[in-house]
Amino acid sequence: VALRNRGFRVGILDADIYGPSQPKMFGLEGYLPEAEQVDGQDIILPAETMDMKIMSIGFFVKPSDALLWRGAMAVNALRQMIHQTRWGALDFLLVDLPPGTGDIHLSIISELKIDTAVIVSTPQQIAVADVRRGVEMFRNPQVNIPLAGIVENMAWFTPEELPENRYYLFGKGGARRFAEENGIDLLGEIPIIQSIMEGADTGTPSVSIDARVEPYYREIADRIVDKVVK
């Protein structure tokens, strides 16, 4: 949304096949994409909201359904969403990946030309350990995808009645330290703010409705743009 607010044309591909979250986060639960035939091939029309295009496997299954798919089936579904979605002209296609370094990640790497990767972590050491594996994957010579940097989510908690106080519920600065130790830029820190949680649950991104939240996301978006827009 912060990129859209800067005037960029944005698409979002929800590549978390086994746990899609974008439909709920954008208030699109129950949306069923239409398809049209183009040269004998089904082309899927993505959801459009807030001037962004969104595609997710979550549009095709019920939220309560468990996808009991082997890797090949998940990869095939992902390829269809990449190549058979009418994305149109975009400045940014954001790909929301699940944690890990499995088939989904390798398929994205092989099917798309990726300009940069953004790693999201929380401050805990257990989360930083997962981040380390992701960084090693992107830096692997066979992959070699540039890292824009790391975002530390849930960096601290500030109660509304004590706006000057910061409480580090999950430790302090774990992602920042990892970034410094590994020569990676820290793109920004996002605190725990109630409107972020409520916005995700109600399908209204908090960056659009809470003035306290917008600067955190704008800072991250600006730094990503500086990395990739020539």
XYZ file of C-alpha atoms in Angstrom:
230
model
C 0.000 0.000 0.000
C 2.907 2.353 0.762
C 4.253 1.731 -2.752
C 0.813 2.363 -4.246
C 0.639 5.598 -2.276
C 3.815 6.702 -4.058
C 2.092 6.247 -7.400
C 3.495 2.868 -8.415
C 1.410 0.167 -10.107
C 1.484 -2.743 -7.673
C 0.543 -6.416 -7.872
C 0.709 -8.944 -5.023
C 1.228 -12.669 -5.550
C 0.416 -14.676 -2.437
C 2.861 -17.574 -2.824
C 2.130 -19.024 0.608
C 0.227 -21.922 -0.939
C -0.449 -23.786 2.310
C -1.300 -20.721 4.394
C -2.573 -17.890 2.175
C -3.267 -14.709 4.119
C -3.721 -11.952 1.553
C -7.466 -12.528 0.959
C -8.232 -11.872 4.623
C -5.756 -9.014 4.976
C -7.368 -7.148 2.061
C -10.988 -8.021 2.826
C -11.264 -10.335 -0.191
C -12.481 -13.523 1.472
C -15.131 -15.107 -0.696
C -13.812 -13.519 -3.887
C -13.777 -15.986 -6.790
C -11.645 -14.896 -9.763
C -13.151 -15.082 -13.211
C -11.297 -16.512 -16.184
C -11.433 -15.813 -19.882
C -10.129 -17.668 -22.892
C -7.229 -16.084 -24.758
C -5.742 -18.070 -27.632
C -7.115 -21.273 -26.164
C -5.686 -20.655 -22.673
C -7.563 -19.733 -19.499
C -6.417 -16.332 -18.252
C -7.337 -15.525 -14.652
C -8.494 -12.046 -13.704
C -6.923 -11.038 -10.379
C -8.771 -9.339 -7.577
C -8.419 -5.567 -7.633
C -8.591 -3.482 -4.481
C -7.059 -0.165 -3.462
C -5.738 0.145 -7.040
C -3.691 -3.045 -6.623
C -3.970 -6.462 -8.259
C -3.892 -9.522 -6.017
C -3.767 -13.242 -6.752
C -3.851 -15.982 -4.129
C -4.647 -19.680 -3.913
C -6.895 -18.560 -1.063
C -9.408 -17.349 -3.664
C -9.975 -20.938 -4.783
C -10.265 -22.759 -1.445
C -12.270 -22.204 1.712
C -10.349 -20.678 4.653
C -11.031 -23.823 6.684
C -9.783 -26.207 3.998
C -6.410 -27.905 4.478
C -4.475 -28.243 1.225
C -3.166 -31.798 1.214
C -1.010 -31.231 -1.840
C 2.344 -32.727 -2.645
C 5.065 -30.344 -3.710
C 4.477 -30.864 -7.433
C 0.815 -29.890 -7.154
C 1.618 -26.756 -5.180
C 4.314 -25.776 -7.660
C 1.930 -26.278 -10.586
C -0.699 -24.066 -8.938
C 1.943 -21.410 -8.326
C 3.048 -21.487 -11.964
C -0.531 -21.012 -13.099
C -0.952 -17.984 -10.855
C 2.273 -16.488 -12.184
C 1.793 -17.088 -15.891
C -1.985 -17.240 -16.330
C -2.955 -14.153 -14.327
C -3.710 -10.968 -16.228
C -1.321 -8.762 -14.313
C -1.138 -6.034 -16.933
C 1.548 -3.375 -16.648
C 3.102 -3.274 -13.157
C 5.955 -1.391 -11.566
C 6.187 -3.860 -8.658
C 5.048 -7.462 -8.332
C 5.394 -8.307 -4.651
C 5.647 -12.018 -3.861
C 4.648 -13.045 -0.344
C 6.664 -16.181 0.431
C 6.223 -18.575 3.352
C 9.107 -19.158 5.773
C 11.684 -21.717 4.719
C 13.681 -22.644 1.646
C 11.569 -25.304 -0.062
C 9.896 -26.071 -3.382
C 7.831 -22.890 -3.441
C 10.902 -20.682 -3.070
C 12.870 -22.561 -5.709
C 9.920 -22.364 -8.112
C 9.563 -18.608 -7.657
C 13.281 -18.204 -8.281
C 13.100 -20.246 -11.485
C 9.837 -18.790 -12.836
C 10.403 -15.076 -12.180
C 13.244 -12.638 -12.674
C 13.554 -11.256 -9.171
C 15.154 -7.845 -8.734
C 15.513 -7.962 -4.971
C 14.442 -9.819 -1.837
C 13.187 -8.361 1.437
C 13.624 -10.489 4.549
C 11.118 -10.041 7.392
C 12.038 -11.125 10.910
C 11.016 -10.631 14.499
C 13.621 -9.892 17.184
C 13.775 -13.392 18.736
C 16.860 -15.493 18.148
C 14.748 -18.406 16.879
C 13.338 -16.152 14.151
C 16.779 -14.826 13.281
C 17.939 -18.418 12.789
C 15.261 -18.860 10.112
C 16.325 -15.587 8.542
C 19.899 -16.814 8.326
C 18.784 -19.756 6.184
C 16.823 -17.454 3.902
C 19.776 -15.128 3.482
C 22.043 -18.046 2.628
C 19.549 -19.221 0.005
C 19.389 -15.855 -1.747
C 23.175 -15.466 -1.567
C 23.842 -18.950 -2.928
C 25.772 -18.585 -6.227
C 23.132 -20.672 -8.010
C 20.429 -18.237 -6.862
C 22.272 -14.922 -6.487
C 19.341 -12.621 -5.786
C 20.260 -9.224 -4.298
C 18.981 -8.502 -0.814
C 17.313 -5.131 -0.364
C 17.514 -5.633 3.379
C 15.758 -6.823 6.509
C 12.592 -5.552 8.169
C 12.189 -6.175 11.890
C 8.511 -6.773 12.665
C 7.046 -6.558 16.184
C 10.149 -4.644 17.213
C 8.581 -3.171 20.355
C 5.239 -2.413 21.966
C 4.052 1.068 22.895
C 0.730 1.293 24.756
C -1.581 4.107 23.668
C -1.716 5.544 27.180
C 2.123 5.672 27.381
C 3.181 6.792 23.896
C 6.765 7.570 24.956
C 7.419 4.089 26.368
C 8.792 1.111 24.472
C 8.510 -2.446 25.747
C 10.613 -5.064 23.960
C 8.396 -8.111 24.369
C 10.394 -10.375 22.043
C 13.882 -9.115 22.761
C 15.577 -6.027 21.460
C 17.138 -5.561 18.060
C 17.794 -9.161 17.071
C 17.188 -8.492 13.383
C 19.179 -5.261 13.533
C 22.197 -7.059 14.995
C 21.943 -9.816 12.409
C 21.809 -7.242 9.612
C 24.874 -5.419 10.927
C 26.858 -8.639 11.407
C 26.066 -9.854 7.881
C 26.438 -6.650 5.893
C 22.716 -6.298 5.177
C 20.760 -3.050 5.343
C 18.039 -2.687 7.953
C 15.107 -1.285 5.986
C 13.040 -0.435 9.017
C 11.390 -1.539 12.241
C 7.648 -1.985 12.724
C 6.308 -1.864 16.280
C 3.347 -3.745 17.694
C 0.387 -1.424 17.179
C -3.178 -2.534 17.723
C -4.435 -1.058 14.457
C -2.026 -3.266 12.474
C -3.533 -6.394 13.998
C -7.093 -5.130 13.707
C -6.543 -3.988 10.123
C -5.235 -7.406 9.105
C -8.231 -9.097 10.740
C -10.809 -6.788 9.178
C -9.270 -6.462 5.727
C -8.318 -2.801 6.048
C -4.541 -2.210 5.877
C -3.609 -0.029 8.826
C -1.246 2.065 6.728
C -4.356 3.568 5.124
C -6.202 4.458 8.323
C -3.678 5.029 11.132
C -1.375 8.032 10.895
C 0.971 6.487 13.471
C 1.601 3.466 11.254
C 2.116 5.127 7.885
C 5.628 6.539 8.506
C 7.065 3.110 9.369
C 5.847 1.565 6.122
C 6.671 4.651 4.052
C 10.274 4.555 5.260
C 10.592 0.893 4.240
C 8.945 1.499 0.863
C 11.212 4.472 0.162
C 14.317 2.415 0.888
C 13.146 -0.439 -1.321
C 12.445 1.977 -4.162
C 15.923 3.457 -3.779
C 17.342 -0.046 -4.177
C 15.498 -1.123 -7.310
C 14.302 1.917 -9.249
C 17.007 3.244 -11.519
